[in-house]
Short mmCIF file of N, CA and C and ligand atoms in Angstrom, two decimals:
data_model
loop_
_atom_site.label_atom_id
_atom_site.label_comp_id
_atom_site.label_asym_id
_atom_site.label_seq_id
_atom_site.Cartn_x
_atom_site.Cartn_y
_atom_site.Cartn_z
N MET A 98 0.84 -1.19 0.00
CA MET A 98 0.00 0.00 0.00
C MET A 98 0.88 1.24 0.00
N ASN A 99 0.36 2.26 -0.64
CA ASN A 99 1.09 3.51 -0.69
C ASN A 99 0.60 4.43 0.43
N LYS A 100 0.59 5.69 0.18
CA LYS A 100 0.22 6.67 1.23
C LYS A 100 -1.29 6.64 1.53
N ILE A 101 -1.68 7.31 2.61
CA ILE A 101 -3.10 7.55 2.85
C ILE A 101 -3.59 8.49 1.75
N GLU A 102 -4.64 8.07 1.07
CA GLU A 102 -5.14 8.87 -0.05
C GLU A 102 -6.10 9.94 0.44
N HIS A 103 -6.98 9.54 1.35
CA HIS A 103 -7.87 10.52 1.99
C HIS A 103 -8.46 9.93 3.26
N ILE A 104 -9.09 10.81 4.04
CA ILE A 104 -9.84 10.37 5.21
C ILE A 104 -11.30 10.72 4.96
N GLY A 105 -12.17 9.74 5.16
CA GLY A 105 -13.60 9.94 4.92
C GLY A 105 -14.33 10.26 6.22
N ILE A 106 -15.15 11.31 6.19
CA ILE A 106 -15.90 11.74 7.37
C ILE A 106 -17.39 11.72 7.04
N ALA A 107 -18.16 10.98 7.84
CA ALA A 107 -19.61 10.91 7.64
C ALA A 107 -20.25 12.16 8.22
N VAL A 108 -21.08 12.83 7.42
CA VAL A 108 -21.74 14.06 7.87
C VAL A 108 -23.22 14.00 7.53
N SER A 109 -24.02 14.71 8.31
CA SER A 109 -25.46 14.76 8.03
C SER A 109 -25.75 15.68 6.86
N SER A 110 -24.96 16.73 6.73
CA SER A 110 -25.20 17.70 5.67
C SER A 110 -23.88 18.20 5.11
N ILE A 111 -23.68 17.97 3.83
CA ILE A 111 -22.46 18.47 3.20
C ILE A 111 -22.46 19.99 3.17
N GLU A 112 -23.64 20.55 3.07
CA GLU A 112 -23.70 22.02 3.01
C GLU A 112 -23.16 22.62 4.31
N SER A 113 -23.67 22.16 5.46
CA SER A 113 -23.20 22.78 6.71
C SER A 113 -21.79 22.29 7.08
N SER A 114 -21.52 21.01 6.90
CA SER A 114 -20.18 20.53 7.24
C SER A 114 -19.13 21.07 6.27
N GLY A 115 -19.53 21.24 5.01
CA GLY A 115 -18.61 21.82 4.04
C GLY A 115 -18.14 23.19 4.51
N ASN A 116 -19.08 23.98 5.01
CA ASN A 116 -18.72 25.31 5.52
C ASN A 116 -17.76 25.23 6.70
N ILE A 117 -18.04 24.29 7.60
CA ILE A 117 -17.18 24.15 8.77
C ILE A 117 -15.76 23.75 8.35
N TYR A 118 -15.66 22.78 7.45
CA TYR A 118 -14.34 22.31 7.04
C TYR A 118 -13.61 23.33 6.16
N GLN A 119 -14.37 24.12 5.43
CA GLN A 119 -13.72 25.19 4.65
C GLN A 119 -13.07 26.20 5.60
N LYS A 120 -13.78 26.50 6.69
CA LYS A 120 -13.21 27.44 7.67
C LYS A 120 -12.05 26.80 8.40
N LEU A 121 -12.23 25.53 8.82
CA LEU A 121 -11.19 24.83 9.57
C LEU A 121 -9.89 24.76 8.78
N LEU A 122 -10.00 24.36 7.51
CA LEU A 122 -8.79 24.13 6.71
C LEU A 122 -8.38 25.36 5.91
N ASN A 123 -9.23 26.39 5.98
CA ASN A 123 -8.95 27.62 5.24
C ASN A 123 -8.77 27.34 3.75
N THR A 124 -9.70 26.57 3.21
CA THR A 124 -9.67 26.24 1.79
C THR A 124 -11.10 26.00 1.31
N GLU A 125 -11.25 25.83 0.02
CA GLU A 125 -12.59 25.65 -0.56
C GLU A 125 -12.84 24.17 -0.87
N VAL A 126 -14.10 23.77 -0.77
CA VAL A 126 -14.49 22.47 -1.35
C VAL A 126 -14.19 22.55 -2.84
N TYR A 127 -13.38 21.62 -3.36
CA TYR A 127 -13.01 21.73 -4.78
C TYR A 127 -13.83 20.82 -5.68
N LYS A 128 -14.60 19.92 -5.04
CA LYS A 128 -15.41 19.04 -5.87
C LYS A 128 -16.55 18.45 -5.05
N ILE A 129 -17.73 18.42 -5.63
CA ILE A 129 -18.85 17.69 -5.03
C ILE A 129 -19.31 16.68 -6.06
N GLU A 130 -19.47 15.46 -5.61
CA GLU A 130 -19.79 14.38 -6.55
C GLU A 130 -20.74 13.40 -5.88
N GLU A 131 -21.75 12.97 -6.63
CA GLU A 131 -22.66 11.96 -6.10
C GLU A 131 -22.26 10.60 -6.65
N VAL A 132 -22.20 9.60 -5.74
CA VAL A 132 -21.98 8.22 -6.18
C VAL A 132 -23.29 7.50 -5.93
N ALA A 133 -24.13 7.47 -6.97
CA ALA A 133 -25.50 6.97 -6.81
C ALA A 133 -25.52 5.52 -6.35
N SER A 134 -24.59 4.71 -6.87
CA SER A 134 -24.57 3.28 -6.53
C SER A 134 -24.33 3.07 -5.04
N GLU A 135 -23.68 4.02 -4.37
CA GLU A 135 -23.38 3.89 -2.95
C GLU A 135 -24.34 4.69 -2.07
N GLY A 136 -25.22 5.44 -2.71
CA GLY A 136 -26.14 6.26 -1.93
C GLY A 136 -25.46 7.37 -1.17
N VAL A 137 -24.41 7.93 -1.76
CA VAL A 137 -23.70 9.02 -1.08
C VAL A 137 -23.44 10.20 -2.01
N LYS A 138 -23.37 11.35 -1.36
CA LYS A 138 -22.86 12.55 -2.01
C LYS A 138 -21.55 12.86 -1.30
N THR A 139 -20.51 13.18 -2.07
CA THR A 139 -19.20 13.42 -1.48
C THR A 139 -18.73 14.84 -1.79
N ALA A 140 -17.97 15.40 -0.87
CA ALA A 140 -17.33 16.70 -1.11
C ALA A 140 -15.87 16.55 -0.71
N PHE A 141 -14.99 17.13 -1.52
CA PHE A 141 -13.55 16.98 -1.27
C PHE A 141 -12.91 18.33 -0.94
N LEU A 142 -12.04 18.29 0.07
CA LEU A 142 -11.23 19.45 0.42
C LEU A 142 -9.78 18.99 0.51
N GLN A 143 -8.88 19.89 0.18
CA GLN A 143 -7.47 19.55 0.25
C GLN A 143 -6.77 20.47 1.23
N SER A 144 -5.94 19.86 2.09
CA SER A 144 -5.14 20.64 3.04
C SER A 144 -3.70 20.19 2.87
N GLY A 145 -2.87 21.03 2.28
CA GLY A 145 -1.53 20.59 1.94
C GLY A 145 -1.65 19.37 1.04
N PRO A 146 -0.92 18.29 1.36
CA PRO A 146 -1.00 17.10 0.51
C PRO A 146 -2.18 16.20 0.87
N ASN A 147 -2.97 16.59 1.87
CA ASN A 147 -3.98 15.68 2.41
C ASN A 147 -5.38 16.02 1.93
N ILE A 148 -6.15 14.96 1.72
CA ILE A 148 -7.51 15.12 1.21
C ILE A 148 -8.51 14.63 2.25
N ILE A 149 -9.53 15.45 2.45
CA ILE A 149 -10.66 15.08 3.32
C ILE A 149 -11.87 14.89 2.42
N GLU A 150 -12.56 13.77 2.62
CA GLU A 150 -13.78 13.47 1.88
C GLU A 150 -14.94 13.52 2.86
N LEU A 151 -15.90 14.40 2.61
CA LEU A 151 -17.11 14.43 3.43
C LEU A 151 -18.15 13.57 2.72
N LEU A 152 -18.86 12.75 3.48
CA LEU A 152 -19.85 11.85 2.89
C LEU A 152 -21.22 12.09 3.52
N GLU A 153 -22.20 12.35 2.67
CA GLU A 153 -23.58 12.55 3.12
C GLU A 153 -24.45 11.49 2.46
N ALA A 154 -25.38 10.89 3.22
CA ALA A 154 -26.28 9.89 2.67
C ALA A 154 -27.28 10.56 1.72
N THR A 155 -27.60 9.87 0.62
CA THR A 155 -28.63 10.41 -0.28
C THR A 155 -29.92 9.62 -0.17
N ASN A 156 -29.91 8.54 0.60
CA ASN A 156 -31.16 7.83 0.91
C ASN A 156 -31.01 7.12 2.24
N PRO A 157 -32.14 6.74 2.86
CA PRO A 157 -32.09 6.17 4.22
C PRO A 157 -31.40 4.81 4.30
N ASP A 158 -31.25 4.12 3.16
CA ASP A 158 -30.59 2.82 3.16
C ASP A 158 -29.09 2.94 2.91
N SER A 159 -28.64 4.13 2.69
CA SER A 159 -27.21 4.35 2.44
C SER A 159 -26.37 3.88 3.63
N PRO A 160 -25.21 3.28 3.36
CA PRO A 160 -24.31 2.90 4.47
C PRO A 160 -23.96 4.09 5.36
N ILE A 161 -23.94 5.29 4.79
CA ILE A 161 -23.63 6.48 5.60
C ILE A 161 -24.78 6.81 6.55
N ALA A 162 -26.02 6.64 6.06
CA ALA A 162 -27.18 6.87 6.94
C ALA A 162 -27.15 5.90 8.11
N LYS A 163 -26.81 4.64 7.81
CA LYS A 163 -26.77 3.63 8.88
C LYS A 163 -25.64 3.92 9.86
N PHE A 164 -24.50 4.32 9.34
CA PHE A 164 -23.35 4.65 10.19
C PHE A 164 -23.71 5.79 11.14
N ILE A 165 -24.32 6.86 10.61
CA ILE A 165 -24.64 8.02 11.45
C ILE A 165 -25.72 7.66 12.48
N ALA A 166 -26.69 6.82 12.07
CA ALA A 166 -27.73 6.41 13.02
C ALA A 166 -27.11 5.65 14.19
N LYS A 167 -26.09 4.86 13.90
CA LYS A 167 -25.48 4.01 14.92
C LYS A 167 -24.42 4.74 15.74
N ARG A 168 -23.60 5.53 15.05
CA ARG A 168 -22.41 6.08 15.73
C ARG A 168 -22.30 7.59 15.69
N GLY A 169 -23.22 8.22 14.99
CA GLY A 169 -23.15 9.68 14.88
C GLY A 169 -22.17 10.09 13.80
N GLU A 170 -22.09 11.39 13.57
CA GLU A 170 -21.16 11.90 12.57
C GLU A 170 -19.73 11.68 13.05
N GLY A 171 -18.81 11.60 12.12
CA GLY A 171 -17.41 11.47 12.52
C GLY A 171 -16.61 10.70 11.49
N ILE A 172 -15.38 10.35 11.89
CA ILE A 172 -14.50 9.64 10.95
C ILE A 172 -15.13 8.31 10.55
N HIS A 173 -15.22 8.10 9.26
CA HIS A 173 -15.90 6.92 8.72
C HIS A 173 -14.91 5.90 8.15
N HIS A 174 -13.92 6.36 7.43
CA HIS A 174 -12.93 5.42 6.89
C HIS A 174 -11.61 6.11 6.59
N ILE A 175 -10.58 5.28 6.46
CA ILE A 175 -9.27 5.74 6.00
C ILE A 175 -8.99 5.04 4.67
N ALA A 176 -8.63 5.83 3.68
CA ALA A 176 -8.39 5.28 2.35
C ALA A 176 -6.90 5.28 2.04
N PHE A 177 -6.42 4.15 1.55
CA PHE A 177 -5.03 4.03 1.14
C PHE A 177 -4.95 3.93 -0.37
N ASP A 178 -4.02 4.65 -0.93
CA ASP A 178 -3.74 4.56 -2.35
C ASP A 178 -3.00 3.25 -2.62
N VAL A 179 -3.45 2.53 -3.63
CA VAL A 179 -2.75 1.30 -4.03
C VAL A 179 -2.45 1.38 -5.53
N THR A 180 -1.39 0.71 -5.91
CA THR A 180 -0.97 0.74 -7.32
C THR A 180 -1.84 -0.20 -8.15
N ASP A 181 -2.08 -1.40 -7.63
CA ASP A 181 -2.90 -2.38 -8.33
C ASP A 181 -3.90 -2.97 -7.34
N ILE A 182 -5.14 -2.53 -7.43
CA ILE A 182 -6.13 -2.89 -6.41
C ILE A 182 -6.40 -4.39 -6.38
N ARG A 183 -6.38 -5.04 -7.55
CA ARG A 183 -6.67 -6.48 -7.57
C ARG A 183 -5.58 -7.28 -6.86
N VAL A 184 -4.34 -6.90 -7.08
CA VAL A 184 -3.22 -7.56 -6.40
C VAL A 184 -3.34 -7.37 -4.89
N GLU A 185 -3.67 -6.15 -4.49
CA GLU A 185 -3.77 -5.83 -3.06
C GLU A 185 -4.96 -6.57 -2.43
N MET A 186 -6.07 -6.69 -3.16
CA MET A 186 -7.24 -7.43 -2.65
C MET A 186 -6.89 -8.90 -2.45
N GLU A 187 -6.17 -9.48 -3.39
CA GLU A 187 -5.77 -10.89 -3.26
C GLU A 187 -4.84 -11.07 -2.07
N ARG A 188 -3.91 -10.14 -1.92
CA ARG A 188 -2.96 -10.23 -0.81
C ARG A 188 -3.70 -10.18 0.53
N LEU A 189 -4.65 -9.23 0.65
CA LEU A 189 -5.37 -9.07 1.92
C LEU A 189 -6.25 -10.28 2.20
N LYS A 190 -6.90 -10.80 1.16
CA LYS A 190 -7.73 -12.01 1.33
C LYS A 190 -6.88 -13.16 1.85
N ALA A 191 -5.70 -13.32 1.24
CA ALA A 191 -4.81 -14.40 1.65
C ALA A 191 -4.35 -14.22 3.09
N GLU A 192 -4.29 -12.97 3.55
CA GLU A 192 -3.90 -12.68 4.94
C GLU A 192 -5.06 -12.83 5.91
N GLY A 193 -6.26 -13.12 5.37
CA GLY A 193 -7.41 -13.35 6.24
C GLY A 193 -8.30 -12.14 6.49
N PHE A 194 -8.05 -11.05 5.79
CA PHE A 194 -8.92 -9.88 5.95
C PHE A 194 -10.24 -10.11 5.21
N ILE A 195 -11.30 -9.52 5.74
CA ILE A 195 -12.62 -9.65 5.11
C ILE A 195 -12.85 -8.45 4.20
N LEU A 196 -13.03 -8.71 2.93
CA LEU A 196 -13.30 -7.62 1.98
C LEU A 196 -14.81 -7.48 1.81
N LEU A 197 -15.27 -6.25 1.69
CA LEU A 197 -16.71 -6.00 1.56
C LEU A 197 -17.20 -6.17 0.13
N ASN A 198 -16.29 -6.20 -0.82
CA ASN A 198 -16.70 -6.50 -2.18
C ASN A 198 -15.65 -7.37 -2.87
N ASP A 199 -16.14 -8.25 -3.73
CA ASP A 199 -15.25 -9.21 -4.40
C ASP A 199 -14.52 -8.60 -5.58
N GLU A 200 -15.16 -7.62 -6.17
CA GLU A 200 -14.58 -6.94 -7.34
C GLU A 200 -14.42 -5.46 -6.99
N PRO A 201 -13.39 -4.81 -7.53
CA PRO A 201 -13.28 -3.36 -7.31
C PRO A 201 -14.52 -2.65 -7.83
N LYS A 202 -14.94 -1.61 -7.10
CA LYS A 202 -16.10 -0.84 -7.53
C LYS A 202 -15.64 0.55 -7.96
N ARG A 203 -16.50 1.20 -8.73
CA ARG A 203 -16.20 2.57 -9.15
C ARG A 203 -16.61 3.50 -8.01
N GLY A 204 -15.63 4.21 -7.43
CA GLY A 204 -15.92 5.11 -6.32
C GLY A 204 -15.92 6.56 -6.77
N ALA A 205 -15.91 7.45 -5.80
CA ALA A 205 -15.84 8.87 -6.11
C ALA A 205 -14.46 9.20 -6.68
N ASP A 206 -14.35 10.35 -7.31
CA ASP A 206 -13.05 10.85 -7.75
C ASP A 206 -12.43 9.94 -8.81
N ASN A 207 -13.28 9.25 -9.56
CA ASN A 207 -12.82 8.39 -10.65
C ASN A 207 -11.79 7.34 -10.20
N LYS A 208 -12.08 6.70 -9.06
CA LYS A 208 -11.17 5.68 -8.54
C LYS A 208 -11.85 4.32 -8.54
N LEU A 209 -11.02 3.29 -8.58
CA LEU A 209 -11.49 1.94 -8.28
C LEU A 209 -11.29 1.73 -6.79
N VAL A 210 -12.32 1.23 -6.12
CA VAL A 210 -12.23 1.11 -4.67
C VAL A 210 -12.69 -0.26 -4.19
N CYS A 211 -12.22 -0.60 -2.99
CA CYS A 211 -12.67 -1.81 -2.30
C CYS A 211 -12.56 -1.52 -0.81
N PHE A 212 -13.54 -1.99 -0.04
CA PHE A 212 -13.51 -1.74 1.39
C PHE A 212 -13.16 -3.01 2.16
N VAL A 213 -12.42 -2.82 3.25
CA VAL A 213 -12.05 -3.92 4.14
C VAL A 213 -12.91 -3.80 5.39
N HIS A 214 -13.54 -4.91 5.76
CA HIS A 214 -14.49 -4.89 6.88
C HIS A 214 -13.79 -4.48 8.18
N PRO A 215 -14.43 -3.55 8.93
CA PRO A 215 -13.81 -3.10 10.19
C PRO A 215 -13.64 -4.22 11.22
N LYS A 216 -14.42 -5.30 11.05
CA LYS A 216 -14.26 -6.44 11.96
C LYS A 216 -12.85 -7.01 11.88
N SER A 217 -12.24 -6.90 10.70
CA SER A 217 -10.91 -7.50 10.54
C SER A 217 -9.78 -6.49 10.70
N THR A 218 -10.13 -5.23 11.03
CA THR A 218 -9.08 -4.20 11.16
C THR A 218 -9.23 -3.42 12.47
N ASN A 219 -9.65 -4.10 13.52
CA ASN A 219 -9.79 -3.45 14.83
C ASN A 219 -10.71 -2.22 14.79
N GLY A 220 -11.79 -2.36 14.06
CA GLY A 220 -12.82 -1.32 14.12
C GLY A 220 -12.66 -0.18 13.13
N VAL A 221 -11.69 -0.27 12.24
CA VAL A 221 -11.49 0.82 11.27
C VAL A 221 -11.87 0.35 9.87
N LEU A 222 -12.84 1.05 9.27
CA LEU A 222 -13.17 0.75 7.88
C LEU A 222 -12.05 1.28 7.00
N VAL A 223 -11.46 0.38 6.23
CA VAL A 223 -10.33 0.75 5.36
C VAL A 223 -10.77 0.67 3.92
N GLU A 224 -10.43 1.68 3.16
CA GLU A 224 -10.73 1.71 1.73
C GLU A 224 -9.41 1.60 0.96
N LEU A 225 -9.41 0.74 -0.02
CA LEU A 225 -8.28 0.72 -0.96
C LEU A 225 -8.73 1.53 -2.16
N CYS A 226 -7.87 2.38 -2.69
CA CYS A 226 -8.29 3.05 -3.91
C CYS A 226 -7.14 3.19 -4.89
N GLN A 227 -7.51 2.94 -6.12
CA GLN A 227 -6.55 2.99 -7.22
C GLN A 227 -7.03 4.04 -8.22
N SER A 228 -6.14 4.93 -8.57
CA SER A 228 -6.48 5.93 -9.59
C SER A 228 -6.53 5.23 -10.94
N VAL A 229 -7.51 5.65 -11.74
CA VAL A 229 -7.60 5.03 -13.08
C VAL A 229 -7.52 6.09 -14.16
ZN1 ZN B 216 -13.31 7.35 0.59
#
């Protein structure tokens, strides 16, 4: 795995949280994108080399809606940049990690993504993402 690509934060409203994070990081949201297949709307901010992804549910069945109902707003996942997502998925499977999807999915920001179940990572949802 390469560097941390971004940190995902579950929010109830991208509009209000976007404002808070713009003030916090002293920068602008540079992109808002909906990933319909995941039931999320995402907003991206950059602070130095680091990217923050805000995630808002677009329907009540969205994983983000369920996360917020259970745990409230807050850090949702850590995403690592990988060079070849399929190789990395095979490696993690062989190591006994539980992957949430068998095939890479199309995520926000034009990336291929795969999630690792928090049960197998001490409570942290991990995202692998490969730029395409
Ligand atoms: Zn993410």
